[in-house]
XYZ file of N, CA and C in Angstrom:
696
model
N 30.587 -7.443 28.808
C 29.540 -6.396 28.592
C 28.878 -5.273 29.511
N 29.322 -4.064 29.495
C 28.741 -3.433 31.037
C 27.697 -3.377 31.171
N 26.761 -2.952 32.180
C 25.742 -3.237 32.254
C 25.103 -1.136 31.829
N 25.954 -0.639 31.482
C 25.923 0.915 30.642
C 25.524 0.340 29.704
N 26.043 -0.295 28.626
C 25.943 -0.740 27.645
C 24.955 -1.271 26.843
N 25.106 -2.031 28.129
C 23.285 -3.265 27.242
C 22.815 -1.909 27.828
N 22.255 -0.979 28.248
C 21.105 -0.176 28.692
C 21.030 0.837 27.632
N 22.337 1.008 27.204
C 22.274 2.055 25.855
C 21.555 1.359 24.609
N 22.545 -0.121 24.928
C 21.766 -1.032 23.758
C 19.977 -1.226 23.791
N 19.201 -0.923 24.583
C 18.540 -1.216 24.959
C 16.904 0.023 25.022
N 17.987 1.168 24.906
C 17.410 2.300 24.716
C 17.372 2.676 23.303
N 18.590 2.021 22.264
C 18.941 2.363 21.145
C 17.471 1.349 20.253
N 17.185 0.100 20.565
C 16.132 -0.515 19.991
C 14.617 0.238 20.478
N 14.262 0.995 21.241
C 12.917 0.947 21.309
C 12.656 2.649 20.730
N 13.931 3.200 20.527
C 14.128 4.637 19.883
C 13.507 4.178 18.229
N 14.698 3.386 17.723
C 14.918 3.389 16.165
C 14.479 1.914 15.775
N 12.972 2.534 14.984
C 12.074 1.125 14.169
C 12.606 0.788 13.324
N 11.879 -0.690 13.427
C 12.118 -1.301 12.631
C 11.024 -1.239 10.987
N 12.201 -2.819 10.373
C 11.606 -1.722 8.844
C 9.791 -1.521 8.990
N 9.550 -0.999 8.120
C 7.808 -1.105 7.989
C 7.375 -2.498 7.176
N 5.890 -2.248 7.621
C 5.645 -3.537 7.261
C 4.670 -3.069 5.975
N 4.381 -4.483 5.156
C 4.383 -4.715 3.991
C 2.892 -5.040 3.090
N 2.234 -5.424 4.678
C 0.724 -5.230 4.986
C 0.395 -4.745 6.648
N -0.678 -4.111 6.662
C -1.387 -3.872 7.895
C -3.107 -4.342 7.878
N -3.370 -4.909 8.288
C -4.712 -4.947 8.716
C -6.036 -4.991 9.913
N -6.353 -4.221 9.701
C -6.774 -3.416 11.743
C -8.552 -3.534 11.435
N -9.397 -4.146 12.664
C -9.968 -3.787 13.309
C -10.449 -3.009 14.340
N -11.082 -1.831 14.334
C -11.501 -1.169 15.604
C -13.420 -1.693 15.444
N -13.413 -1.606 17.507
C -15.223 -1.291 16.785
C -15.049 0.559 17.646
N -16.377 1.025 17.179
C -15.674 3.026 17.271
C -17.552 3.123 18.193
N -16.949 3.412 19.088
C -17.651 4.160 19.802
C -18.610 5.711 19.899
N -19.518 6.090 20.408
C -19.552 7.785 20.379
C -20.257 7.608 20.920
N -20.199 8.670 22.813
C -20.383 9.236 23.094
C -20.026 7.963 24.396
N -19.805 7.327 24.333
C -19.545 5.476 25.237
C -20.010 4.247 24.503
N -21.197 4.874 23.546
C -21.951 4.345 22.653
C -22.072 2.932 22.440
N -21.214 2.278 21.724
C -21.779 1.216 20.283
C -21.858 1.751 18.983
N -20.822 1.987 18.385
C -21.672 2.590 16.884
C -21.941 2.085 15.453
N -20.249 1.409 15.475
C -19.388 0.621 14.923
C -18.409 0.027 14.289
N -18.011 -0.160 13.036
C -16.545 -0.553 13.372
C -15.920 0.118 12.394
N -15.153 -0.276 12.609
C -13.994 0.770 11.321
C -12.241 -1.043 10.487
N -12.488 -0.435 9.853
C -11.635 -1.532 9.041
C -10.685 -0.702 8.248
N -8.653 -0.773 8.642
C -8.737 -0.023 8.368
C -7.479 -1.244 7.186
N -7.097 -0.830 6.137
C -5.695 -1.853 5.383
C -4.709 -0.810 4.584
N -3.710 -1.208 5.429
C -2.833 -0.703 4.926
C -1.772 -1.775 4.256
N -1.782 -1.235 2.295
C -0.549 -2.028 1.978
C 1.165 -1.489 0.971
N 2.137 -1.328 1.332
C 3.012 -1.138 0.353
C 3.875 -1.983 -0.229
N 3.653 -1.635 -1.293
C 4.283 -2.136 -2.342
C 5.611 -1.351 -3.627
N 6.776 -1.801 -2.404
C 8.072 -1.054 -3.213
C 8.292 0.184 -2.060
N 8.303 1.836 -3.014
C 7.997 2.729 -1.924
C 6.456 3.390 -2.232
N 5.480 2.947 -2.250
C 4.437 3.559 -2.959
C 3.194 2.466 -1.897
N 2.345 3.172 -1.351
C 1.809 3.035 -0.602
C 0.349 2.946 -0.514
N -0.731 2.346 -0.148
C -1.691 2.851 -0.115
C -2.818 2.635 1.164
N -4.007 3.270 1.745
C -4.494 2.954 2.590
C -5.261 3.302 2.742
N -6.631 2.489 3.093
C -7.977 2.454 3.348
C -8.399 2.096 4.429
N -9.168 2.963 4.591
C -10.608 2.740 5.890
C -12.182 2.779 5.014
N -13.168 1.984 6.187
C -14.113 1.761 5.845
C -14.548 1.796 7.347
N -15.665 2.485 7.171
C -16.424 2.929 8.977
C -18.176 2.271 8.064
N -18.406 1.586 9.358
C -19.999 1.183 8.975
C -20.485 1.086 10.562
N -21.890 1.788 10.627
C -22.386 1.570 11.936
C -23.227 0.292 11.656
N -23.371 0.365 12.668
C -24.394 -1.502 13.545
C -25.617 -0.830 14.583
N -26.147 -1.711 14.565
C -27.226 -1.619 15.736
C -28.150 -0.241 15.267
N -28.512 -0.071 17.150
C -29.639 0.724 16.773
C -29.128 2.745 16.370
N -27.288 2.834 16.456
C -27.329 3.760 15.539
C -27.173 3.726 14.497
N -27.363 3.040 13.573
C -27.032 3.044 12.712
C -27.366 4.582 11.957
N -28.845 4.959 12.192
C -29.575 5.743 11.605
C -28.837 7.167 11.557
N -28.026 7.430 12.092
C -26.997 8.423 12.188
C -26.035 8.319 11.226
N -25.488 7.457 10.804
C -24.604 7.496 9.528
C -24.820 5.781 8.959
N -26.107 6.441 8.557
C -25.975 4.896 6.671
C -25.273 5.262 6.052
N -25.342 3.577 5.362
C -23.771 3.491 4.512
C -23.083 3.111 5.144
N -21.941 3.697 4.560
C -20.078 4.326 4.882
C -19.120 5.210 4.665
N -19.048 5.019 5.567
C -17.487 6.265 4.995
C -16.392 6.072 4.578
N -16.059 6.676 3.385
C -14.468 5.811 3.016
C -13.887 6.490 3.098
N -12.047 6.730 3.405
C -11.302 7.398 3.724
C -10.101 6.789 2.436
N -8.986 7.565 2.024
C -8.643 6.494 0.974
C -7.508 7.793 1.167
N -5.565 7.195 1.154
C -4.874 7.493 1.438
C -3.653 7.020 0.431
N -3.017 7.924 -0.214
C -2.335 7.409 -1.686
C -1.134 8.474 -1.529
N 0.177 7.570 -1.718
C 1.744 7.804 -1.857
C 2.806 7.100 -1.950
N 3.878 7.545 -0.890
C 4.966 7.826 -1.480
C 5.614 7.042 -0.200
N 6.250 5.847 0.724
C 7.371 5.582 1.462
C 9.053 5.822 1.099
N 8.697 6.754 2.085
C 9.928 7.527 2.582
C 11.199 7.321 3.397
N 12.119 7.602 3.988
C 12.842 7.343 4.835
C 11.965 8.111 5.859
N 11.569 9.558 6.030
C 10.976 10.291 7.171
C 9.594 8.878 6.939
N 9.436 8.484 6.445
C 8.177 7.703 6.534
C 6.873 8.392 5.106
N 6.001 8.156 5.851
C 4.648 8.189 4.723
C 4.935 10.204 3.957
N 4.377 9.987 2.383
C 4.088 11.283 2.136
C 2.952 11.218 0.800
N 2.168 11.172 1.648
C 0.777 11.443 1.192
C 0.640 12.134 -0.409
N -0.041 11.604 -1.518
C -0.172 12.355 -2.178
C -1.902 13.046 -3.019
N -2.860 11.516 -2.505
C -3.788 11.979 -2.919
C -4.736 10.831 -1.751
N -5.898 12.113 -1.803
C -6.160 11.874 0.901
C -7.907 12.284 -0.774
N -9.104 10.822 -0.045
C -9.923 10.833 -0.865
C -10.871 10.456 0.859
N -12.275 11.492 0.517
C -12.924 11.178 2.273
C -14.914 11.190 0.871
N -15.427 9.767 1.078
C -16.525 9.983 0.161
C -17.285 8.896 1.383
N -18.704 9.030 1.176
C -19.786 8.177 1.577
C -20.682 7.607 0.833
N -21.234 6.282 1.123
C -21.828 5.884 0.214
C -23.792 6.047 -0.166
N -23.442 6.993 0.859
C -25.418 7.324 1.023
C -25.832 8.779 0.239
N -24.286 9.160 0.118
C -23.942 10.922 -0.089
C -23.133 11.335 -1.086
N -23.095 10.296 -2.432
C -21.767 9.750 -3.591
C -21.583 11.308 -4.313
N -22.140 12.897 -3.970
C -22.319 13.808 -4.507
C -21.266 14.451 -3.907
N -20.760 14.048 -2.190
C -19.514 14.723 -0.705
C -18.627 14.444 -1.269
N -18.605 13.171 -2.460
C -16.979 13.095 -2.448
C -15.451 14.144 -1.962
N -15.152 13.790 -1.561
C -13.900 14.849 -1.519
C -12.527 14.259 -1.050
N -11.443 15.172 -2.788
C -10.608 14.692 -2.683
C -9.482 16.283 -2.907
N -8.415 15.709 -2.242
C -7.283 16.331 -2.007
C -6.123 16.382 -2.661
N -4.499 16.559 -3.991
C -4.303 16.050 -4.378
C -3.425 16.890 -3.799
N -2.090 16.513 -3.722
C -0.737 17.079 -2.512
C 0.185 17.058 -3.551
N 0.563 18.167 -3.771
C 1.644 18.863 -5.166
C 2.790 18.696 -4.358
N 3.769 18.045 -4.041
C 5.237 18.052 -3.113
C 5.731 19.633 -4.164
N 5.823 19.233 -5.481
C 7.356 20.299 -5.542
C 6.961 21.216 -5.585
N 5.165 21.681 -5.809
C 5.299 23.226 -6.355
C 4.297 23.492 -5.150
N 4.533 22.537 -3.483
C 4.022 22.702 -2.441
C 2.639 23.571 -2.346
N 1.532 22.165 -3.657
C 0.782 22.571 -3.333
C -0.835 22.282 -2.581
N -1.990 22.205 -2.434
C -2.641 21.282 -2.055
C -3.828 21.282 -3.340
N -4.393 20.954 -4.143
C -5.351 20.529 -5.128
C -6.561 19.852 -4.280
N -7.976 20.935 -3.959
C -8.896 20.642 -3.468
C -10.177 20.241 -4.853
N -10.907 19.087 -4.809
C -12.757 18.997 -5.042
C -13.607 18.969 -4.870
N -14.282 19.078 -4.816
C -15.675 18.898 -3.605
C -17.022 19.690 -4.161
N -17.660 18.327 -4.340
C -19.184 18.863 -4.402
C -19.250 19.876 -6.254
N -18.529 20.012 -7.231
C -18.594 20.381 -8.487
C -17.221 21.819 -7.946
N -16.879 21.804 -7.070
C -16.017 23.367 -6.720
C -14.577 22.441 -6.771
N -13.168 23.447 -7.401
C -11.656 22.953 -7.600
C -11.521 24.453 -6.391
N -10.521 23.804 -6.071
C -9.657 25.594 -5.430
C -7.977 24.533 -5.486
N -7.077 25.636 -5.000
C -6.040 25.663 -4.625
C -5.553 26.360 -3.968
N -4.967 25.211 -1.954
C -4.027 26.318 -1.494
C -2.904 26.118 -1.504
N -2.090 27.082 -0.931
C -0.228 27.095 -0.710
C 0.379 26.853 0.479
N 0.685 26.268 -0.062
C 2.498 26.327 2.075
C 2.363 24.820 2.465
N 1.945 23.996 1.101
C 2.434 22.732 2.559
C 4.062 22.651 2.805
N 3.765 22.234 3.654
C 5.065 21.802 3.829
C 5.323 20.316 4.097
N 6.925 20.383 4.991
C 7.624 18.493 4.403
C 6.824 17.735 5.793
N 6.588 17.029 5.468
C 6.344 16.218 6.895
C 4.738 16.311 6.870
N 4.147 17.180 6.185
C 2.284 17.087 6.021
C 1.637 15.592 5.838
N 0.735 15.489 6.705
C -0.207 13.698 6.708
C -1.036 14.489 5.786
N -2.182 13.585 5.799
C -3.487 13.445 5.472
C -4.419 13.371 7.151
N -5.567 13.194 6.997
C -6.707 12.438 8.060
C -5.855 11.534 8.599
N -6.257 10.618 7.916
C -5.903 8.868 7.430
C -3.925 8.656 7.346
N -3.150 8.873 6.859
C -2.207 8.911 6.793
C -1.626 9.429 8.077
N -2.110 10.156 8.729
C -1.088 10.861 10.268
C -1.890 9.569 11.278
N -2.549 9.266 11.137
C -2.270 8.182 11.905
C -1.623 6.113 12.306
N -1.440 6.613 10.697
C -0.445 5.066 10.633
C 1.038 5.365 10.004
N 1.458 7.284 10.323
C 2.624 7.681 9.691
C 3.965 7.369 10.977
N 3.062 6.784 12.524
C 4.002 5.966 13.591
C 4.270 5.150 13.035
N 3.911 4.453 12.269
C 4.518 3.238 12.589
C 5.606 3.149 11.050
N 5.636 4.452 10.340
C 7.022 4.116 9.272
C 8.110 5.211 10.001
N 7.636 6.167 10.414
C 8.611 6.924 11.293
C 10.239 5.988 11.716
N 11.403 6.947 11.379
C 12.556 6.278 11.770
C 12.498 6.190 13.194
N 11.324 7.049 13.849
C 11.179 6.576 15.292
C 10.558 7.447 16.228
N 9.573 7.295 17.028
C 8.744 7.968 17.609
C 9.473 9.208 18.097
N 8.560 10.050 17.606
C 8.546 11.684 17.694
C 8.194 12.670 19.505
N 8.903 12.529 19.979
C 8.613 13.777 21.275
C 7.755 14.364 20.598
N 7.435 15.374 21.721
C 6.835 16.441 20.742
C 6.975 17.629 19.447
N 5.970 17.089 18.658
C 5.836 17.649 16.826
C 4.679 18.338 16.869
N 5.176 19.275 15.236
C 3.972 19.951 15.130
C 3.492 19.212 13.530
N 2.416 19.024 13.119
C 2.616 18.949 11.437
C 1.514 19.934 10.977
N 1.483 20.003 9.573
C -0.281 20.012 8.857
C -0.521 18.736 8.393
N -1.859 18.729 9.144
C -3.218 17.815 8.494
C -4.455 18.431 7.656
N -4.182 17.292 6.231
C -4.877 17.845 5.090
C -5.876 17.207 5.096
N -7.157 17.795 5.239
C -8.225 16.308 5.078
C -9.166 16.916 3.835
N -10.157 16.487 3.649
C -10.343 16.715 2.048
C -10.711 18.114 1.717
N -11.193 18.749 2.712
C -11.707 20.453 2.075
C -10.570 21.066 2.646
N -10.007 21.124 3.848
C -8.996 21.981 4.756
C -7.510 21.115 4.876
N -6.942 22.746 5.536
C -6.028 22.027 5.887
C -5.176 22.834 7.765
N -5.260 22.110 8.159
C -4.710 22.275 9.580
C -3.543 22.082 10.468
N -3.506 23.433 11.062
C -1.682 22.914 11.706
C -2.238 22.029 12.938
N -1.662 20.557 13.680
C -2.041 19.915 14.427
C -0.844 19.997 15.170
N -0.188 20.143 16.796
C 0.364 20.024 17.564
C 0.227 18.785 18.561
N 1.249 17.687 18.916
C 0.807 16.914 19.435
C 2.299 16.687 20.935
N 1.752 16.168 21.868
C 2.389 16.062 23.173
C 2.746 14.227 23.361
N 3.670 14.637 24.349
C 3.687 12.708 24.075
C 4.176 12.200 25.003
N 2.965 11.083 25.582
C 3.106 10.737 26.959
C 3.179 9.371 27.182
N 3.863 8.994 28.393
C 3.239 7.718 28.620
C 1.791 7.123 28.637
N 1.487 5.893 27.406
C -0.312 6.020 27.371
C -0.310 4.744 28.638
N 0.943 3.779 29.619
C 0.441 3.060 29.913
C 0.178 1.422 29.113
N -1.097 0.552 30.072
C -0.733 -0.209 29.414
C -2.297 -0.318 28.523
N -2.572 -0.985 27.901
C -4.400 -1.095 27.347
C -4.015 -2.653 27.517
N -5.076 -3.290 27.843
C -5.656 -4.452 27.395
C -6.471 -4.557 25.897
N -5.710 -5.257 24.967
C -5.903 -5.653 23.590
C -6.204 -6.843 23.194
N -7.109 -7.442 22.845
C -7.042 -8.870 21.523
C -5.677 -9.317 21.262
N -4.229 -8.292 21.280
C -3.546 -8.918 21.142
C -2.751 -8.962 22.318
N -3.042 -9.316 23.390
C -2.362 -9.060 24.632
C -2.155 -7.521 25.572
N -1.653 -7.371 26.534
C -1.340 -6.197 27.468
C -0.370 -5.957 26.853
N -0.521 -4.458 26.198
C 0.530 -3.818 25.274
C 0.888 -2.150 26.171
N 1.891 -2.432 26.450
C 2.481 -0.769 27.225
C 2.610 -0.167 25.408
N 2.086 1.412 25.907
C 1.384 2.158 25.250
C 2.632 3.470 25.360
N 1.970 4.347 24.167
C 3.492 5.923 24.092
C 1.886 6.776 23.256
N 1.215 7.411 24.488
C 0.160 8.543 24.194
C 0.603 9.550 23.470
N -0.339 9.726 22.319
C 0.412 12.037 21.667
C -1.172 11.835 21.301
N -1.047 13.621 22.429
C -2.395 13.836 22.188
C -2.574 15.415 21.681
N -3.179 15.497 20.778
C -2.845 17.266 20.228
C -3.043 18.314 21.521
N -1.698 19.401 21.240
C -2.496 20.285 22.264
C -3.520 21.030 21.299
N -4.186 21.876 21.542
C -5.744 22.722 21.128
C -5.147 24.056 21.492
N -6.279 24.769 20.917
C -5.837 26.483 20.607
C -6.683 26.857 21.816
N -7.805 26.348 21.041
C -9.622 27.288 21.457
C -10.455 26.291 21.641
N -11.021 26.061 22.064
C -11.977 25.514 22.914
C -12.687 25.101 21.725
N -12.810 25.389 20.409
C -13.728 24.879 19.382
C -13.180 24.017 18.907
N -11.562 23.763 18.641
C -10.164 22.957 18.696
C -11.026 21.058 18.556
N -10.634 20.590 17.569
C -10.967 19.295 16.964
C -9.378 18.593 18.480
N -10.154 17.777 19.424
C -8.895 17.099 20.177
C -8.916 16.080 19.949
N -7.532 15.374 19.830
C -6.742 14.294 18.926
C -6.645 13.621 20.002
N -6.334 11.720 20.344
C -5.609 11.331 21.025
C -5.655 10.030 20.214
N -4.407 9.408 20.162
C -3.782 8.144 19.662
C -2.534 7.299 20.619
N -3.718 5.568 21.228
C -2.318 4.947 21.661
C -1.662 4.042 21.318
N -0.786 4.153 20.816
C 0.532 3.993 20.277
C 1.237 2.473 20.747
N 2.186 1.241 20.531
C 2.275 -0.168 20.903
C 3.776 -0.407 20.731
N 4.854 -0.114 20.656
C 5.974 0.562 20.728
C 6.050 -1.502 19.928
N 6.155 -2.413 20.862
C 6.212 -3.450 20.697
C 5.532 -4.646 19.571
N 4.869 -3.760 18.596
C 3.592 -4.409 17.938
C 3.463 -3.205 16.182
N 5.414 -2.019 16.219
C 5.652 -1.547 14.659
C 4.900 -0.122 15.273
N 4.283 -0.222 17.059
C 3.424 1.194 16.740
C 2.709 1.537 16.717
N 2.116 0.380 16.410
C 0.790 0.669 15.466
C -0.574 1.254 16.782
N -1.839 1.873 16.159
C -2.377 2.465 16.914
C -3.242 1.452 17.098
N -3.733 1.315 18.657
C -4.394 0.713 19.270
C -5.507 1.531 20.000
N -5.471 1.995 20.049
C -7.138 3.328 20.369
C -6.552 4.941 20.082
N -7.654 5.693 19.432
C -7.950 6.906 18.928
C -8.616 7.460 19.107
N -8.872 8.474 19.598
C -10.308 9.158 20.949
C -10.158 10.476 19.505
N -11.304 11.003 19.175
C -11.383 12.368 18.651
C -12.626 12.843 19.104
N -12.724 14.045 19.651
C -14.068 14.480 20.495
C -14.036 15.993 19.901
N -15.174 16.472 19.196
C -15.364 17.571 18.507
C -17.332 18.239 18.645
N -17.433 18.982 19.071
C -18.551 20.255 18.992
C -19.856 18.860 19.848
N -18.713 18.275 21.747
C -19.849 17.959 22.652
C -19.665 16.485 21.778
N -19.017 15.588 20.575
C -18.939 14.823 20.263
C -17.959 13.267 20.109
N -17.889 12.739 21.352
C -16.485 12.194 21.409
C -17.024 10.657 20.566
N -15.704 10.354 19.629
C -15.354 8.715 18.932
C -14.451 8.363 18.957
N -14.363 7.273 19.721
C -13.246 6.551 20.182
C -13.311 5.654 19.157
N -12.361 4.518 18.366
C -11.333 3.120 18.589
C -10.866 2.655 18.919
N -11.123 1.323 19.272
C -11.091 0.253 20.545
C -10.440 -0.382 19.318
N -9.224 -1.309 18.957
C -8.225 -2.584 18.788
C -9.266 -3.825 18.848
N -9.602 -4.675 17.988
C -10.503 -5.561 18.789
C -10.222 -6.941 17.519
N -9.040 -6.093 16.267
C -8.331 -7.311 15.343
C -7.395 -6.612 14.687
N -6.285 -7.403 14.253
C -4.460 -6.670 13.903
C -3.830 -7.719 13.038
N -3.795 -7.898 12.112
C -2.644 -8.438 11.108
C -1.596 -7.728 11.207
N -0.393 -7.802 10.786
C 1.243 -7.128 10.103
C 1.490 -8.093 9.529
N 1.927 -8.109 8.780
C 2.940 -8.624 7.894
C 4.217 -7.904 7.451
N 4.909 -8.394 6.781
C 6.538 -8.080 6.129
C 7.536 -7.642 7.177
């Protein structure tokens, strides 16, 4: 076999995604402005062409007063050849149950129905490829291949934002899974007060997000991988 063909095959193996996993369990240490705040536990389950994704954040130590109780994010939807297609997203706080925020995505009507603190409203203009606040992180594991620069809508419990990400080499990160080569996706912000988002994914581990950084209003939250289990 020629060297050219071998190189082509190796590049093909990098760009084409393996079969999506059936279950993913991930634990991250959570840092606020460099100080450990707590832990984030994510669980993704795929059953046929349906998925559920739950993320639970709990503060520990002296900073627990900032975040009493827990924050729970839930995403549910369909697994398609293009990846995750969420149909419902929830954002809940155990210390403030009245602040439950829910978004229901109607892909036929291209609308999003919101509920928050007793109020309901609808937003039009849902576009193909939209993700919610949680599924956007795990879409990398289900997409047919890692994209280069790309744009998408991101649905939260109360609004809809346009995001544009640029992909670069993320270098090698030391993790509990060993030293992992990563690809970095960074949101291209338009305004000084836009939320900055950076995600490092590991192609050798199904494009698992191994580090996540979000900065807004002078606060930087960073998730660093401490445990991961991928099955299926």
